[in-house]
């Protein structure tokens, strides 16, 4: 059962402990109280300010698992604090491995990489956090519910997703998605989130089935990718992957490829933001 007073108190205290600079929010001249504002936490978590305010006031509807997980990330909770937040909300905490929880330290590293696109994903390619520049390049993948935030699922089930990659690179990227997922499938054999994703992809995509039957295994630690953006055109980037010790969360940082105009195009994207992004 939800502990409304306890949940409200914990949310408020966590919010007051954070400084705007801790989460990449401008301090501003009129800030009179310590910590973050309610609307800032709501923005970081991707929920409405009204919904978050009601939670801090011990009223309103009970939060869903996805909302609690998003609040834990927004408030930079440790795993223990995240589990406590779930218990206060009357929910069972997710498993500690591959649980879509991002540590405050990793978020701190990601938040300082402001000049390059950055995404944080689970080991089955679920996007759980992105910076502004990644959203400008790829769209708000991380704010979508369920499988819509899974890069591998969308690659094989939504044809339009491939429009962002040059045609000559698509076969290689498809094979890389499958071989990376195969490595996770082997390492976490029997875990329901992995097996369900693979089973559903086998049913939905003939291409995935063919590639899966090759039994190729390769963890992606770096890559060279070209993203085709509707406004700035082709952007050639070098992707570096930082794996956590458990290898269940990974940070993807995309650096401009040397000898190309990618750095200039990223500067343009930083200015125009996400408003001109035409394809989801």
Short mmCIF file of C-alpha atoms in Angstrom, two decimals:
data_model
loop_
_atom_site.label_atom_id
_atom_site.label_comp_id
_atom_site.label_asym_id
_atom_site.label_seq_id
_atom_site.Cartn_x
_atom_site.Cartn_y
_atom_site.Cartn_z
CA UNK A 1 0.00 0.00 0.00
CA UNK A 2 1.25 3.48 -0.85
CA UNK A 3 2.65 5.52 2.05
CA UNK A 4 1.53 8.95 0.89
CA UNK A 5 3.02 11.02 3.74
CA UNK A 6 6.31 9.12 3.56
CA UNK A 7 6.46 9.43 -0.22
CA UNK A 8 5.73 13.15 -0.09
CA UNK A 9 8.38 13.73 2.58
CA UNK A 10 11.06 11.71 0.78
CA UNK A 11 10.43 13.45 -2.55
CA UNK A 12 10.58 16.87 -0.94
CA UNK A 13 13.77 16.14 1.00
CA UNK A 14 15.53 14.66 -2.05
CA UNK A 15 14.48 17.67 -4.13
CA UNK A 16 15.80 20.13 -1.53
CA UNK A 17 19.17 18.36 -1.36
CA UNK A 18 19.91 18.85 -5.06
CA UNK A 19 21.42 22.00 -6.50
CA UNK A 20 20.38 23.06 -10.00
CA UNK A 21 23.96 22.62 -11.20
CA UNK A 22 23.85 18.98 -10.08
CA UNK A 23 21.31 18.21 -12.79
CA UNK A 24 22.32 20.71 -15.48
CA UNK A 25 19.66 23.31 -14.66
CA UNK A 26 20.50 27.02 -14.74
CA UNK A 27 20.53 28.55 -11.27
CA UNK A 28 18.79 31.80 -12.21
CA UNK A 29 18.74 35.08 -10.24
CA UNK A 30 15.44 34.70 -8.35
CA UNK A 31 15.99 31.37 -6.57
CA UNK A 32 15.17 31.93 -2.88
CA UNK A 33 14.85 28.38 -1.57
CA UNK A 34 17.46 25.58 -1.58
CA UNK A 35 17.27 22.72 -4.00
CA UNK A 36 15.26 22.24 -7.14
CA UNK A 37 11.82 23.61 -7.89
CA UNK A 38 8.94 21.19 -8.31
CA UNK A 39 8.56 22.05 -11.98
CA UNK A 40 12.26 21.29 -12.53
CA UNK A 41 11.93 17.81 -11.04
CA UNK A 42 8.82 17.21 -13.13
CA UNK A 43 10.65 18.31 -16.28
CA UNK A 44 13.63 16.05 -15.55
CA UNK A 45 11.33 13.09 -14.90
CA UNK A 46 9.10 13.72 -17.92
CA UNK A 47 5.90 14.07 -15.87
CA UNK A 48 3.49 16.95 -15.47
CA UNK A 49 4.18 19.54 -12.77
CA UNK A 50 0.65 19.03 -11.47
CA UNK A 51 1.15 15.29 -11.01
CA UNK A 52 4.45 15.76 -9.21
CA UNK A 53 3.04 18.55 -7.02
CA UNK A 54 0.16 16.32 -5.96
CA UNK A 55 2.61 13.59 -4.94
CA UNK A 56 4.48 16.05 -2.71
CA UNK A 57 1.15 17.11 -1.23
CA UNK A 58 0.15 13.52 -0.37
CA UNK A 59 -2.74 13.46 -2.80
CA UNK A 60 -3.63 12.56 -6.37
CA UNK A 61 -3.32 9.23 -8.17
CA UNK A 62 -0.68 6.69 -7.19
CA UNK A 63 2.44 6.86 -9.40
CA UNK A 64 3.17 4.06 -11.85
CA UNK A 65 6.41 2.05 -11.88
CA UNK A 66 7.72 4.06 -14.83
CA UNK A 67 7.01 7.36 -13.06
CA UNK A 68 8.75 6.21 -9.86
CA UNK A 69 11.77 5.04 -11.85
CA UNK A 70 11.89 8.37 -13.69
CA UNK A 71 11.65 10.30 -10.41
CA UNK A 72 14.48 8.22 -8.94
CA UNK A 73 16.70 9.19 -11.89
CA UNK A 74 15.64 12.85 -11.77
CA UNK A 75 16.38 13.05 -8.05
CA UNK A 76 19.76 11.27 -8.47
CA UNK A 77 18.80 8.44 -6.10
CA UNK A 78 21.20 5.65 -5.29
CA UNK A 79 19.92 2.10 -5.79
CA UNK A 80 19.00 1.87 -2.09
CA UNK A 81 17.13 5.17 -2.29
CA UNK A 82 15.40 4.05 -5.47
CA UNK A 83 14.21 0.85 -3.77
CA UNK A 84 12.96 2.90 -0.81
CA UNK A 85 11.05 5.17 -3.20
CA UNK A 86 9.37 2.13 -4.78
CA UNK A 87 8.38 0.78 -1.37
CA UNK A 88 6.89 4.15 -0.37
CA UNK A 89 4.85 4.12 -3.60
CA UNK A 90 3.50 0.67 -2.73
CA UNK A 91 5.46 -1.03 -5.50
CA UNK A 92 8.03 -3.81 -5.67
CA UNK A 93 11.49 -2.51 -6.62
CA UNK A 94 12.89 -3.79 -9.93
CA UNK A 95 15.73 -6.33 -9.88
CA UNK A 96 19.06 -4.77 -9.11
CA UNK A 97 20.59 -6.00 -12.36
CA UNK A 98 19.46 -4.51 -15.66
CA UNK A 99 16.86 -2.48 -13.80
CA UNK A 100 16.99 0.70 -15.91
CA UNK A 101 18.40 2.56 -12.91
CA UNK A 102 21.21 5.00 -13.61
CA UNK A 103 23.60 5.82 -10.78
CA UNK A 104 24.10 9.48 -9.79
CA UNK A 105 27.78 9.16 -10.72
CA UNK A 106 27.05 8.04 -14.26
CA UNK A 107 24.47 10.79 -14.66
CA UNK A 108 27.10 13.24 -13.46
CA UNK A 109 29.54 12.07 -16.12
CA UNK A 110 26.86 12.23 -18.81
CA UNK A 111 25.75 15.70 -17.75
CA UNK A 112 29.23 17.10 -18.31
CA UNK A 113 29.41 15.90 -21.91
CA UNK A 114 27.44 18.86 -23.21
CA UNK A 115 29.21 19.25 -26.55
CA UNK A 116 28.43 15.78 -27.94
CA UNK A 117 25.27 13.64 -28.21
CA UNK A 118 24.99 11.27 -25.24
CA UNK A 119 22.53 8.49 -24.40
CA UNK A 120 22.35 6.03 -21.52
CA UNK A 121 20.83 2.64 -22.34
CA UNK A 122 20.13 -0.68 -20.67
CA UNK A 123 21.94 -3.76 -21.92
CA UNK A 124 18.98 -4.57 -24.18
CA UNK A 125 19.11 -1.10 -25.79
CA UNK A 126 16.31 0.59 -23.84
CA UNK A 127 17.08 4.32 -23.79
CA UNK A 128 16.68 5.64 -20.24
CA UNK A 129 18.38 9.06 -20.51
CA UNK A 130 19.53 11.41 -23.26
CA UNK A 131 21.03 14.85 -23.36
CA UNK A 132 19.63 17.73 -25.39
CA UNK A 133 22.01 17.27 -28.29
CA UNK A 134 21.15 13.58 -28.68
CA UNK A 135 17.45 14.50 -28.77
CA UNK A 136 18.18 17.12 -31.41
CA UNK A 137 19.91 14.49 -33.52
CA UNK A 138 17.64 11.48 -32.93
CA UNK A 139 14.39 12.70 -31.36
CA UNK A 140 13.11 12.13 -27.83
CA UNK A 141 13.56 8.35 -27.84
CA UNK A 142 14.05 8.14 -24.10
CA UNK A 143 10.69 9.75 -23.27
CA UNK A 144 8.64 7.08 -25.05
CA UNK A 145 6.82 4.32 -23.18
CA UNK A 146 7.57 0.60 -23.39
CA UNK A 147 9.23 -0.82 -26.49
CA UNK A 148 9.12 2.57 -28.19
CA UNK A 149 12.30 3.48 -26.27
CA UNK A 150 14.13 0.31 -27.37
CA UNK A 151 16.60 0.98 -30.18
CA UNK A 152 16.84 -2.63 -31.37
CA UNK A 153 13.07 -3.19 -31.32
CA UNK A 154 12.40 -0.04 -33.33
CA UNK A 155 15.15 -0.86 -35.84
CA UNK A 156 13.49 -4.15 -36.79
CA UNK A 157 9.81 -3.19 -36.41
CA UNK A 158 9.61 0.44 -37.58
CA UNK A 159 10.92 0.84 -41.15
CA UNK A 160 11.13 4.62 -40.91
CA UNK A 161 13.78 4.44 -38.19
CA UNK A 162 16.35 3.30 -40.76
CA UNK A 163 15.94 6.51 -42.73
CA UNK A 164 18.38 8.10 -40.27
CA UNK A 165 21.16 5.77 -41.48
CA UNK A 166 22.68 5.72 -44.99
CA UNK A 167 21.42 2.77 -47.00
CA UNK A 168 24.91 1.32 -47.42
CA UNK A 169 25.35 1.06 -43.62
CA UNK A 170 22.02 -0.55 -42.74
CA UNK A 171 22.97 -4.22 -43.16
CA UNK A 172 26.05 -3.77 -40.97
CA UNK A 173 24.08 -1.94 -38.29
CA UNK A 174 21.32 -4.56 -38.30
CA UNK A 175 23.88 -7.34 -37.79
CA UNK A 176 25.57 -5.34 -35.01
CA UNK A 177 22.25 -4.89 -33.17
CA UNK A 178 21.66 -8.65 -33.23
CA UNK A 179 25.18 -9.75 -32.26
CA UNK A 180 25.19 -7.33 -29.32
CA UNK A 181 21.78 -8.57 -28.15
CA UNK A 182 23.02 -12.17 -28.53
CA UNK A 183 25.84 -11.41 -26.06
CA UNK A 184 23.37 -10.06 -23.51
CA UNK A 185 21.05 -13.02 -24.11
CA UNK A 186 23.89 -15.40 -23.34
CA UNK A 187 25.12 -13.50 -20.28
CA UNK A 188 21.65 -13.18 -18.75
CA UNK A 189 20.12 -16.45 -19.94
CA UNK A 190 16.62 -16.93 -18.60
CA UNK A 191 15.95 -13.31 -17.57
CA UNK A 192 12.43 -12.49 -18.73
CA UNK A 193 13.14 -9.04 -20.17
CA UNK A 194 15.79 -10.44 -22.52
CA UNK A 195 13.96 -13.61 -23.54
CA UNK A 196 10.68 -11.76 -24.15
CA UNK A 197 12.40 -9.19 -26.35
CA UNK A 198 14.14 -11.88 -28.41
CA UNK A 199 10.98 -13.99 -28.72
CA UNK A 200 8.92 -11.00 -29.85
CA UNK A 201 11.55 -9.95 -32.38
CA UNK A 202 11.72 -13.50 -33.76
CA UNK A 203 7.97 -13.34 -34.34
CA UNK A 204 7.86 -9.83 -35.76
CA UNK A 205 10.91 -9.67 -38.05
CA UNK A 206 12.09 -12.16 -40.65
CA UNK A 207 15.35 -10.21 -40.98
CA UNK A 208 15.97 -10.56 -37.25
CA UNK A 209 15.32 -14.32 -37.44
CA UNK A 210 17.87 -14.73 -40.24
CA UNK A 211 20.51 -12.75 -38.37
CA UNK A 212 19.75 -14.49 -35.06
CA UNK A 213 20.27 -17.90 -36.67
CA UNK A 214 23.83 -16.89 -37.61
CA UNK A 215 24.68 -17.03 -33.89
CA UNK A 216 27.16 -14.16 -34.15
CA UNK A 217 28.22 -12.61 -30.83
CA UNK A 218 29.96 -9.27 -30.38
CA UNK A 219 29.60 -6.68 -27.63
CA UNK A 220 29.70 -3.23 -29.18
CA UNK A 221 32.32 -1.10 -27.43
CA UNK A 222 32.79 1.44 -30.21
CA UNK A 223 31.40 2.13 -33.67
CA UNK A 224 31.41 4.56 -36.56
CA UNK A 225 27.92 5.82 -37.38
CA UNK A 226 26.43 8.27 -39.82
CA UNK A 227 23.14 9.93 -38.86
CA UNK A 228 21.06 11.58 -41.56
CA UNK A 229 19.27 14.58 -40.07
CA UNK A 230 16.52 16.37 -42.06
CA UNK A 231 18.05 19.80 -41.46
CA UNK A 232 21.83 19.41 -41.40
CA UNK A 233 22.24 16.26 -43.51
CA UNK A 234 24.71 13.44 -42.84
CA UNK A 235 26.61 13.66 -39.54
CA UNK A 236 29.55 11.23 -39.19
CA UNK A 237 30.26 10.30 -35.59
CA UNK A 238 32.49 7.98 -33.60
CA UNK A 239 30.49 6.21 -30.89
CA UNK A 240 32.31 5.23 -27.70
CA UNK A 241 30.53 2.91 -25.26
CA UNK A 242 31.21 3.09 -21.51
CA UNK A 243 29.98 -0.07 -19.74
CA UNK A 244 29.21 -0.20 -16.02
CA UNK A 245 30.94 -2.99 -14.02
CA UNK A 246 27.78 -5.12 -14.17
CA UNK A 247 27.48 -4.35 -17.91
CA UNK A 248 23.75 -3.76 -17.50
CA UNK A 249 23.85 -0.01 -18.18
CA UNK A 250 25.95 1.65 -20.87
CA UNK A 251 26.73 5.24 -21.76
CA UNK A 252 26.97 6.05 -25.47
CA UNK A 253 28.90 9.19 -26.41
CA UNK A 254 29.04 10.29 -30.05
CA UNK A 255 32.12 12.30 -31.02
CA UNK A 256 32.59 14.11 -34.34
CA UNK A 257 34.57 11.97 -36.76
CA UNK A 258 37.93 13.51 -37.51
CA UNK A 259 38.28 15.01 -41.00
CA UNK A 260 34.53 15.63 -41.42
CA UNK A 261 32.21 18.58 -40.86
CA UNK A 262 30.37 16.77 -38.05
CA UNK A 263 31.52 19.21 -35.35
CA UNK A 264 30.08 22.16 -37.26
CA UNK A 265 26.79 20.33 -37.81
CA UNK A 266 26.53 19.48 -34.12
CA UNK A 267 26.99 23.18 -33.35
CA UNK A 268 24.07 23.94 -35.66
CA UNK A 269 21.91 21.29 -33.98
CA UNK A 270 22.74 22.74 -30.59
CA UNK A 271 21.23 26.02 -31.78
CA UNK A 272 18.12 24.76 -33.58
CA UNK A 273 17.37 22.12 -30.92
CA UNK A 274 14.61 19.59 -31.41
CA UNK A 275 11.97 21.86 -32.96
CA UNK A 276 12.93 21.09 -36.54
CA UNK A 277 13.31 17.34 -36.05
CA UNK A 278 10.94 15.89 -38.62
CA UNK A 279 10.94 12.13 -38.02
CA UNK A 280 10.40 10.27 -34.77
#
